[in-house]
CSV table of C-alpha atoms in Angstrom, one decimal:
chain,number,residue,atom,x,y,z
A,1,MET,CA,0.0,0.0,0.1
A,2,ASN,CA,1.5,3.4,-1.2
A,3,ARG,CA,-0.6,5.5,1.0
A,4,ALA,CA,-3.3,5.4,3.4
A,5,LEU,CA,-7.0,4.8,2.6
A,6,THR,CA,-9.3,7.7,2.4
A,7,LEU,CA,-13.0,8.1,2.3
A,8,HIS,CA,-12.8,9.1,-1.3
A,9,ASP,CA,-11.2,5.7,-2.1
A,10,PHE,CA,-13.9,3.8,-0.4
A,11,VAL,CA,-16.6,5.9,-2.1
A,12,VAL,CA,-15.0,5.2,-5.5
A,13,ALA,CA,-14.5,1.4,-4.8
A,14,GLY,CA,-18.2,1.2,-3.6
A,15,ILE,CA,-19.3,2.8,-6.9
A,16,ALA,CA,-17.5,0.5,-9.0
A,17,LEU,CA,-18.6,-2.4,-7.0
A,18,ALA,CA,-22.2,-1.3,-7.2
A,19,ALA,CA,-22.1,-0.6,-10.8
A,20,GLY,CA,-20.7,-3.9,-11.4
A,21,LEU,CA,-23.6,-5.7,-9.6
A,22,LEU,CA,-26.0,-3.3,-11.2
A,23,ALA,CA,-24.7,-4.3,-14.6
A,24,GLY,CA,-25.0,-8.0,-13.6
A,25,LEU,CA,-28.7,-7.8,-12.7
A,26,VAL,CA,-29.4,-5.8,-15.8
A,27,LEU,CA,-27.7,-8.2,-18.0
A,28,ARG,CA,-29.4,-11.2,-16.5
A,29,ALA,CA,-32.7,-9.6,-17.0
A,30,LEU,CA,-31.9,-8.7,-20.5
A,31,LEU,CA,-30.8,-12.4,-21.2
A,32,ARG,CA,-34.0,-13.5,-19.7
A,33,TRP,CA,-36.0,-11.5,-22.1
A,34,LEU,CA,-33.9,-12.8,-24.9
A,35,GLY,CA,-34.4,-16.5,-23.7
A,36,LYS,CA,-38.1,-16.2,-24.2
A,37,HIS,CA,-37.6,-14.8,-27.6
A,38,ALA,CA,-35.3,-17.9,-28.5
A,39,THR,CA,-38.0,-20.3,-27.6
A,40,ARG,CA,-40.0,-19.2,-30.5
A,41,THR,CA,-37.3,-20.2,-33.1
A,42,ARG,CA,-37.0,-23.4,-34.7
A,43,TRP,CA,-33.3,-23.8,-34.0
A,44,THR,CA,-32.7,-25.0,-30.7
A,45,GLY,CA,-29.0,-23.8,-30.7
A,46,ASP,CA,-29.9,-20.2,-29.8
A,47,ASP,CA,-31.8,-21.5,-26.4
A,48,VAL,CA,-28.6,-23.2,-25.4
A,49,ILE,CA,-26.4,-20.1,-26.0
A,50,VAL,CA,-28.7,-17.8,-24.4
A,51,ASP,CA,-29.1,-20.1,-21.4
A,52,ALA,CA,-25.4,-20.4,-20.9
A,53,LEU,CA,-24.8,-16.6,-21.1
A,54,ARG,CA,-27.2,-16.1,-18.4
A,55,SER,CA,-24.7,-17.5,-16.0
A,56,LEU,CA,-21.5,-16.2,-17.6
A,57,VAL,CA,-22.3,-12.5,-18.5
A,58,PRO,CA,-23.6,-11.4,-14.8
A,59,TRP,CA,-20.4,-13.0,-13.3
A,60,ALA,CA,-18.3,-11.2,-15.6
A,61,ALA,CA,-19.8,-7.9,-14.8
A,62,VAL,CA,-19.6,-8.4,-11.3
A,63,ALA,CA,-15.8,-9.4,-11.6
A,64,THR,CA,-15.3,-6.5,-13.8
A,65,GLY,CA,-16.8,-4.1,-10.9
A,66,VAL,CA,-14.6,-6.0,-8.2
A,67,ALA,CA,-11.4,-5.3,-10.6
A,68,ALA,CA,-12.3,-1.7,-10.9
A,69,ALA,CA,-12.8,-1.4,-7.2
A,70,SER,CA,-9.6,-2.9,-6.3
A,71,ALA,CA,-7.8,-0.8,-8.9
A,72,SER,CA,-9.2,2.4,-7.2
A,73,LEU,CA,-7.6,1.3,-3.7
A,74,PRO,CA,-4.1,2.0,-3.2
A,75,LEU,CA,-3.0,-1.7,-2.9
A,76,ASN,CA,0.6,-2.7,-3.1
A,77,ALA,CA,1.9,-4.9,-6.0
A,78,THR,CA,1.7,-8.2,-4.2
A,79,ALA,CA,-2.2,-7.5,-3.2
A,80,GLY,CA,-3.1,-6.2,-6.5
A,81,ARG,CA,-1.5,-9.2,-8.3
A,82,ASN,CA,-3.3,-11.8,-5.9
A,83,VAL,CA,-6.8,-9.9,-6.5
A,84,ASN,CA,-6.2,-10.0,-10.3
A,85,ARG,CA,-5.2,-13.8,-10.3
A,86,THR,CA,-8.1,-14.6,-8.2
A,87,LEU,CA,-10.5,-12.8,-10.5
A,88,THR,CA,-9.0,-14.2,-13.6
A,89,VAL,CA,-9.2,-17.7,-12.1
A,90,LEU,CA,-12.9,-17.1,-11.2
A,91,LEU,CA,-13.6,-15.9,-14.6
A,92,ILE,CA,-11.8,-19.0,-16.3
A,93,LEU,CA,-13.8,-21.3,-14.2
A,94,VAL,CA,-17.1,-19.6,-15.0
A,95,ALA,CA,-16.1,-19.3,-18.8
A,96,THR,CA,-15.1,-23.1,-18.7
A,97,ILE,CA,-18.3,-24.1,-17.2
A,98,THR,CA,-20.2,-22.1,-19.7
A,99,ALA,CA,-18.2,-23.4,-22.6
A,100,ALA,CA,-18.9,-26.9,-21.6
A,101,ARG,CA,-22.7,-26.2,-21.3
A,102,VAL,CA,-22.9,-24.5,-24.6
A,103,VAL,CA,-20.8,-27.2,-26.4
A,104,ALA,CA,-22.6,-30.1,-24.9
A,105,GLY,CA,-26.1,-28.4,-25.5
A,106,LEU,CA,-25.1,-27.7,-29.1
A,107,VAL,CA,-23.8,-31.4,-29.6
A,108,ARG,CA,-27.1,-32.7,-28.0
A,109,SER,CA,-29.1,-30.4,-30.3
A,110,LEU,CA,-27.4,-31.5,-33.3
A,111,ALA,CA,-27.9,-35.3,-32.4
A,112,GLN,CA,-31.6,-34.7,-31.9
A,113,SER,CA,-31.8,-33.0,-35.2
A,114,ARG,CA,-30.2,-35.7,-37.0
A,115,SER,CA,-32.2,-38.6,-35.4
A,116,GLY,CA,-35.3,-36.7,-35.4
A,117,VAL,CA,-36.4,-38.0,-32.0
A,118,ALA,CA,-36.4,-36.8,-28.3
A,119,GLY,CA,-33.8,-39.1,-27.3
A,120,SER,CA,-30.3,-38.0,-26.9
A,121,ALA,CA,-26.9,-39.5,-27.7
A,122,THR,CA,-25.3,-38.8,-24.4
A,123,ILE,CA,-21.9,-40.5,-25.4
A,124,PHE,CA,-20.9,-37.2,-27.6
A,125,VAL,CA,-22.3,-34.9,-25.0
A,126,ASN,CA,-20.1,-36.5,-22.2
A,127,ILE,CA,-17.1,-36.7,-24.1
A,128,THR,CA,-17.2,-33.1,-25.1
A,129,ARG,CA,-18.1,-31.8,-21.7
A,130,VAL,CA,-15.1,-33.9,-20.3
A,131,VAL,CA,-12.6,-32.5,-22.8
A,132,VAL,CA,-13.8,-28.7,-22.3
A,133,LEU,CA,-13.5,-29.1,-18.5
A,134,ALA,CA,-10.2,-30.6,-18.6
A,135,MET,CA,-8.9,-27.8,-21.0
A,136,GLY,CA,-10.2,-25.2,-18.5
A,137,PHE,CA,-8.6,-27.0,-15.6
A,138,LEU,CA,-5.3,-26.8,-17.2
A,139,VAL,CA,-5.6,-23.2,-18.1
A,140,VAL,CA,-6.4,-22.4,-14.5
A,141,LEU,CA,-3.3,-24.4,-13.4
A,142,GLN,CA,-0.9,-22.5,-15.8
A,143,THR,CA,-2.7,-19.1,-14.6
A,144,LEU,CA,-1.8,-20.1,-11.1
A,145,GLY,CA,1.9,-20.6,-12.2
A,146,ILE,CA,1.7,-24.5,-11.8
A,147,SER,CA,3.7,-26.2,-14.8
A,148,ILE,CA,1.3,-28.7,-16.4
A,149,ALA,CA,4.2,-30.3,-18.2
A,150,PRO,CA,4.8,-32.9,-15.6
A,151,LEU,CA,1.0,-33.5,-15.2
A,152,LEU,CA,0.8,-34.2,-18.8
A,153,THR,CA,3.7,-36.6,-18.8
A,154,ALA,CA,2.2,-38.4,-15.6
A,155,LEU,CA,-1.1,-38.3,-17.4
A,156,GLY,CA,0.2,-40.2,-20.4
A,157,VAL,CA,2.1,-42.9,-18.5
A,158,GLY,CA,-0.8,-43.2,-16.3
A,159,GLY,CA,-3.2,-43.4,-19.1
A,160,LEU,CA,-1.6,-46.5,-20.6
A,161,ALA,CA,-1.9,-48.4,-17.5
A,162,VAL,CA,-5.5,-47.2,-17.0
A,163,ALA,CA,-6.1,-48.3,-20.7
A,164,LEU,CA,-4.9,-51.8,-20.1
A,165,ALA,CA,-7.0,-52.1,-16.9
A,166,LEU,CA,-10.2,-50.9,-18.6
A,167,GLN,CA,-10.0,-52.7,-21.9
A,168,ASP,CA,-13.9,-53.8,-21.9
A,169,THR,CA,-14.8,-50.2,-21.0
A,170,LEU,CA,-12.7,-48.6,-23.7
A,171,ALA,CA,-14.1,-51.3,-26.0
A,172,ASN,CA,-17.6,-50.1,-25.4
A,173,LEU,CA,-16.7,-46.5,-25.6
A,174,PHE,CA,-15.1,-46.7,-29.1
A,175,ALA,CA,-17.9,-49.0,-30.3
A,176,GLY,CA,-20.3,-46.4,-29.2
A,177,VAL,CA,-18.6,-43.8,-31.1
A,178,HIS,CA,-18.3,-46.0,-34.3
A,179,ILE,CA,-22.1,-46.9,-34.0
A,180,LEU,CA,-23.0,-43.2,-34.1
A,181,ALA,CA,-20.5,-42.0,-36.5
A,182,SER,CA,-21.2,-44.7,-39.2
A,183,LYS,CA,-25.0,-43.6,-38.6
A,184,THR,CA,-25.9,-47.5,-38.4
A,185,VAL,CA,-27.9,-47.0,-35.2
A,186,GLN,CA,-29.6,-43.7,-34.1
A,187,PRO,CA,-31.8,-42.8,-31.1
A,188,GLY,CA,-35.4,-43.6,-32.0
A,189,ASP,CA,-34.5,-46.6,-34.4
A,190,TYR,CA,-36.3,-49.8,-34.1
A,191,ILE,CA,-33.7,-52.7,-34.2
A,192,ARG,CA,-33.8,-56.4,-33.9
A,193,LEU,CA,-30.6,-58.5,-32.7
A,194,SER,CA,-29.8,-61.9,-34.1
A,195,SER,CA,-30.2,-63.2,-30.1
A,196,GLY,CA,-33.7,-61.8,-30.1
A,197,GLU,CA,-33.8,-58.5,-28.4
A,198,GLU,CA,-35.7,-55.7,-30.3
A,199,GLY,CA,-37.1,-52.4,-29.5
A,200,TYR,CA,-36.7,-48.7,-29.9
A,201,VAL,CA,-33.1,-47.2,-29.3
A,202,VAL,CA,-33.6,-44.9,-26.3
A,203,ASP,CA,-30.1,-43.7,-25.7
A,204,ILE,CA,-26.4,-44.5,-26.8
A,205,ASN,CA,-23.9,-43.7,-23.8
A,206,TRP,CA,-20.1,-44.3,-23.2
A,207,ARG,CA,-20.8,-47.8,-22.2
A,208,ASN,CA,-24.0,-49.3,-23.4
A,209,THR,CA,-27.1,-48.7,-25.4
A,210,THR,CA,-30.5,-48.6,-23.9
A,211,VAL,CA,-33.4,-50.2,-26.0
A,212,ARG,CA,-37.2,-49.8,-25.1
A,213,GLN,CA,-39.2,-52.8,-26.0
A,214,LEU,CA,-42.7,-52.5,-27.0
A,215,SER,CA,-43.8,-53.5,-23.5
A,216,ASN,CA,-42.0,-50.6,-22.1
A,217,ASN,CA,-39.2,-52.9,-20.6
A,218,LEU,CA,-35.7,-51.5,-21.0
A,219,VAL,CA,-33.0,-53.9,-22.3
A,220,ILE,CA,-29.2,-52.6,-21.7
A,221,ILE,CA,-26.9,-53.9,-24.4
A,222,PRO,CA,-23.2,-53.3,-24.1
A,223,ASN,CA,-21.8,-51.2,-27.0
A,224,ALA,CA,-19.2,-53.7,-28.1
A,225,GLN,CA,-22.0,-56.5,-28.3
A,226,LEU,CA,-24.2,-54.2,-30.4
A,227,ALA,CA,-21.3,-53.5,-32.8
A,228,GLY,CA,-20.5,-57.2,-33.1
A,229,THR,CA,-23.8,-58.9,-33.7
A,230,ASN,CA,-26.2,-59.3,-36.7
A,231,MET,CA,-28.7,-56.4,-36.4
A,232,THR,CA,-31.8,-55.5,-38.4
A,233,ASN,CA,-32.7,-51.8,-38.5
A,234,TYR,CA,-36.3,-51.2,-39.3
A,235,ASN,CA,-35.7,-47.3,-39.7
A,236,ARG,CA,-32.9,-47.5,-42.3
A,237,PRO,CA,-32.8,-46.6,-45.1
A,238,GLU,CA,-36.4,-45.6,-44.7
A,239,GLN,CA,-38.9,-45.8,-41.8
A,240,GLU,CA,-42.0,-47.0,-44.3
A,241,MET,CA,-42.1,-50.7,-44.5
A,242,THR,CA,-44.5,-53.5,-46.2
A,243,LEU,CA,-46.6,-55.8,-44.3
A,244,LEU,CA,-47.3,-59.4,-45.7
A,245,VAL,CA,-50.5,-61.1,-44.7
A,246,GLN,CA,-51.3,-64.7,-45.7
A,247,VAL,CA,-55.0,-65.6,-46.9
A,248,GLY,CA,-56.4,-68.6,-48.4
A,249,VAL,CA,-59.9,-69.3,-50.2
A,250,GLY,CA,-61.7,-72.4,-51.4
A,251,TYR,CA,-61.2,-74.0,-55.0
A,252,ASP,CA,-64.7,-73.0,-55.8
A,253,SER,CA,-64.2,-69.2,-55.5
A,254,ASP,CA,-63.8,-66.6,-58.4
A,255,LEU,CA,-60.2,-65.5,-58.0
A,256,ASP,CA,-61.0,-62.3,-59.9
A,257,HIS,CA,-63.8,-61.6,-57.5
A,258,VAL,CA,-61.7,-62.4,-54.5
A,259,GLU,CA,-58.8,-60.1,-55.8
A,260,ARG,CA,-61.2,-57.2,-56.3
A,261,VAL,CA,-62.9,-57.6,-52.8
A,262,THR,CA,-59.4,-58.0,-51.1
A,263,VAL,CA,-58.0,-54.8,-53.0
A,264,GLU,CA,-61.1,-52.8,-51.8
A,265,VAL,CA,-60.5,-53.9,-48.2
A,266,VAL,CA,-56.9,-52.9,-48.5
A,267,ALA,CA,-57.6,-49.5,-49.7
A,268,GLU,CA,-60.1,-48.8,-47.2
A,269,VAL,CA,-57.6,-50.1,-44.3
A,270,MET,CA,-54.9,-47.7,-45.7
A,271,THR,CA,-57.0,-44.6,-45.6
A,272,GLU,CA,-58.7,-44.9,-42.5
A,273,ILE,CA,-56.3,-46.5,-39.9
A,274,THR,CA,-53.7,-44.3,-38.4
A,275,GLY,CA,-50.2,-45.4,-39.3
A,276,ALA,CA,-50.9,-46.8,-42.6
A,277,VAL,CA,-49.6,-45.4,-45.7
A,278,PRO,CA,-52.5,-43.9,-47.8
A,279,GLU,CA,-50.6,-43.6,-51.2
A,280,HIS,CA,-49.6,-47.4,-50.9
A,281,GLU,CA,-50.8,-49.2,-53.9
A,282,PRO,CA,-52.8,-52.5,-52.9
A,283,ALA,CA,-51.3,-55.8,-54.2
A,284,VAL,CA,-52.7,-59.2,-54.0
A,285,ARG,CA,-50.3,-62.2,-55.2
A,286,PHE,CA,-51.7,-65.8,-55.6
A,287,HIS,CA,-48.8,-68.3,-55.2
A,288,THR,CA,-50.0,-71.8,-53.8
A,289,PHE,CA,-52.4,-74.6,-54.7
A,290,GLY,CA,-52.8,-76.0,-51.2
A,291,ASP,CA,-54.4,-79.2,-49.8
A,292,SER,CA,-57.9,-77.4,-49.3
A,293,ARG,CA,-57.3,-73.9,-50.4
A,294,ILE,CA,-55.7,-71.5,-52.9
A,295,SER,CA,-53.2,-69.3,-51.0
A,296,PHE,CA,-52.2,-65.6,-51.7
A,297,THR,CA,-50.0,-62.8,-50.1
A,298,VAL,CA,-51.7,-59.4,-49.5
A,299,ILE,CA,-49.2,-56.6,-49.1
A,300,LEU,CA,-49.9,-53.6,-47.0
A,301,GLY,CA,-48.0,-50.5,-46.4
A,302,VAL,CA,-47.0,-49.4,-42.8
A,303,GLY,CA,-45.6,-46.0,-41.7
A,304,GLU,CA,-43.7,-47.4,-38.7
A,305,PHE,CA,-42.8,-51.0,-37.1
A,306,SER,CA,-45.1,-50.8,-34.3
A,307,ASP,CA,-48.0,-49.7,-36.4
A,308,GLN,CA,-48.2,-53.2,-38.0
A,309,TYR,CA,-49.9,-54.9,-35.3
A,310,ARG,CA,-52.8,-52.4,-35.4
A,311,ILE,CA,-53.1,-52.4,-39.0
A,312,LYS,CA,-53.1,-56.3,-39.4
A,313,HIS,CA,-55.5,-56.4,-36.8
A,314,GLU,CA,-58.0,-54.2,-38.5
A,315,PHE,CA,-57.3,-55.8,-42.0
A,316,ILE,CA,-58.2,-59.3,-40.8
A,317,LYS,CA,-61.3,-58.1,-39.1
A,318,ARG,CA,-62.6,-56.2,-42.1
A,319,LEU,CA,-61.6,-59.0,-44.6
A,320,HIS,CA,-63.2,-61.6,-42.8
A,321,LYS,CA,-66.4,-59.5,-42.5
A,322,ARG,CA,-66.5,-58.7,-46.3
A,323,TYR,CA,-65.8,-62.3,-47.3
A,324,ARG,CA,-68.8,-63.3,-45.3
A,325,GLU,CA,-70.8,-60.7,-47.0
A,326,GLU,CA,-69.5,-61.6,-50.4
A,327,GLY,CA,-70.1,-65.4,-49.8
A,328,ILE,CA,-66.4,-66.2,-50.2
A,329,ARG,CA,-65.5,-69.2,-48.1
A,330,ILE,CA,-62.4,-69.5,-46.3
A,331,PRO,CA,-61.9,-73.4,-45.8
A,332,ALA,CA,-60.6,-75.3,-42.8
A,333,PRO,CA,-58.3,-78.2,-43.5
A,334,THR,CA,-60.0,-81.6,-43.2
A,335,ARG,CA,-59.0,-85.0,-43.2
A,336,ALA,CA,-61.2,-88.3,-43.7
A,337,VAL,CA,-60.2,-91.5,-41.8
A,338,ALA,CA,-61.6,-94.7,-43.2
A,339,LEU,CA,-62.0,-97.7,-40.6
A,340,HIS,CA,-61.7,-101.1,-42.3
A,341,PRO,CA,-63.9,-104.3,-40.7
A,342,ALA,CA,-62.3,-106.5,-38.3
A,343,GLY,CA,-60.5,-109.6,-40.0
A,344,THR,CA,-59.9,-107.6,-43.1
A,345,GLU,CA,-56.5,-106.3,-44.4
A,346,PRO,CA,-56.3,-103.3,-46.8
A,347,THR,CA,-54.3,-103.9,-49.7
A,348,PRO,CA,-51.4,-101.5,-50.7
A,349,ALA,CA,-53.6,-100.7,-54.1
A,350,SER,CA,-56.7,-99.8,-52.1
A,351,LEU,CA,-54.8,-97.7,-49.7
A,352,LEU,CA,-53.2,-95.7,-52.6
A,353,GLY,CA,-56.6,-95.5,-54.6
A,354,ASP,CA,-58.3,-94.0,-51.5
A,355,ALA,CA,-55.5,-91.6,-50.6
A,356,LEU,CA,-55.3,-90.3,-54.3
A,357,GLN,CA,-59.2,-89.8,-54.6
A,358,SER,CA,-60.2,-88.5,-51.3
A,359,ASN,CA,-57.0,-87.8,-49.2
A,360,VAL,CA,-58.1,-90.7,-47.0
A,361,GLN,CA,-55.7,-91.9,-44.2
A,362,ALA,CA,-56.5,-95.7,-43.7
A,363,ILE,CA,-55.9,-97.2,-40.4
A,364,PRO,CA,-56.1,-101.0,-40.6
A,365,HIS,CA,-58.0,-102.9,-37.9
A,366,GLN,CA,-55.6,-104.9,-35.9
A,367,ARG,CA,-56.6,-108.8,-35.7
A,368,GLU,CA,-56.7,-110.0,-32.1
A,369,GLU,CA,-53.7,-112.4,-31.6
A,370,ARG,CA,-54.6,-115.6,-29.8
A,371,GLY,CA,-52.1,-117.1,-27.1
A,372,PRO,CA,-51.7,-120.7,-26.5
A,373,VAL,CA,-54.7,-122.9,-25.2
A,374,ARG,CA,-54.9,-123.5,-21.6
A,375,ARG,CA,-56.1,-127.2,-20.6
A,376,PRO,CA,-57.8,-128.2,-17.4
A,377,SER,CA,-55.7,-129.5,-14.7
A,378,GLY,CA,-55.2,-133.4,-15.1
A,379,ALA,CA,-56.7,-133.3,-18.7
A,380,ALA,CA,-54.2,-135.6,-21.1
A,381,ALA,CA,-52.6,-133.9,-23.9
A,382,PRO,CA,-53.6,-135.0,-27.3
A,383,ALA,CA,-51.6,-138.0,-28.7
A,384,GLU,CA,-49.2,-137.2,-31.3
A,385,ARG,CA,-49.8,-138.5,-34.7
A,386,PRO,CA,-47.4,-140.7,-36.5
A,387,SER,CA,-45.6,-139.3,-39.5
A,388,GLY,CA,-47.7,-139.8,-42.7
A,389,THR,CA,-51.2,-140.4,-41.0
A,390,ARG,CA,-54.2,-138.1,-40.9
A,391,PRO,CA,-56.9,-137.6,-38.2
A,392,SER,CA,-60.0,-139.6,-38.1
A,393,GLY,CA,-62.6,-138.1,-40.5
A,394,ALA,CA,-60.4,-136.1,-42.6
A,395,PRO,CA,-61.0,-136.3,-46.3
A,396,ARG,CA,-58.7,-138.5,-48.3
A,397,ASP,CA,-56.6,-136.7,-51.0
């Protein structure tokens, strides 16, 4: 301190500090007003920027007021340097936190705009936030006069040991980055794995992928497993899909009439049911002469994977009702069973003829097998005939 403090010094310092506080309050109110207008725009990035500036700008105004107040006081070199360094560190910390919020918010906004869903890819958000905070921490250390070169060297050597110990974690991390960078899976996609798990991708973080099933249960899949398995993505390359429904009619049906009625039902379902594709062209394809029916495939258009159950439900109900009104028969498989009288054996020729004519399954009646004849106790066994003789009463040759 070069001279003693006077009343004038306190007045000037108080005015500077009050001006800084007043400026912080005014700027905060102004940014709040800008935030209300930013919510009316389509781009979500301006919301993120205004929300982050609401915490940075007021603190910067207050720090400026404190710096002006300290400069008006007759402080010595050491005290002035300490005050300036403290204010600098405070501003760097606030700026670092604000930058992390801004960058993370922009990354989240970009992920949402690319996937088109409410879910967020938090793996990129977390990586971005950690990188920005680490850079700000290093700048603070450098400002305080602490050399960061040994720290970087120690982090490099320690990072190798950590990488060897966290192989599975790092494998999941880079697998998640690869999945998002290659655009094979995005939040909101409906996927099905070769192991049977299926559902909507809710989030992809640094370790695993969260999948929500149609029953609202969550399935947690490690990123490395997701990247290394066979997977079907029902939202790529397009979200609309086709639904195949198998139908069959009797051989006595007029196929032209059947096709015309089925196409009318398809067109009705496509225009009236939510989730269908109205511009879908109805298609009916006959393909098989079955045992008791002529089978064909009906092709429906579905806007999204989960819509297929509702559309198939309505289509089958309306098609069954329309077939009954039009007199179109949907036969059920029948099989005739022929029972042969006891004591007779069906010949192979008769069995083949029955099968060819009426699809008959012949079940031969088994003859009763007789066991050895029991004799009363004490009864004499019949005498054996000499070779070449015949019993009494037998006809001569």
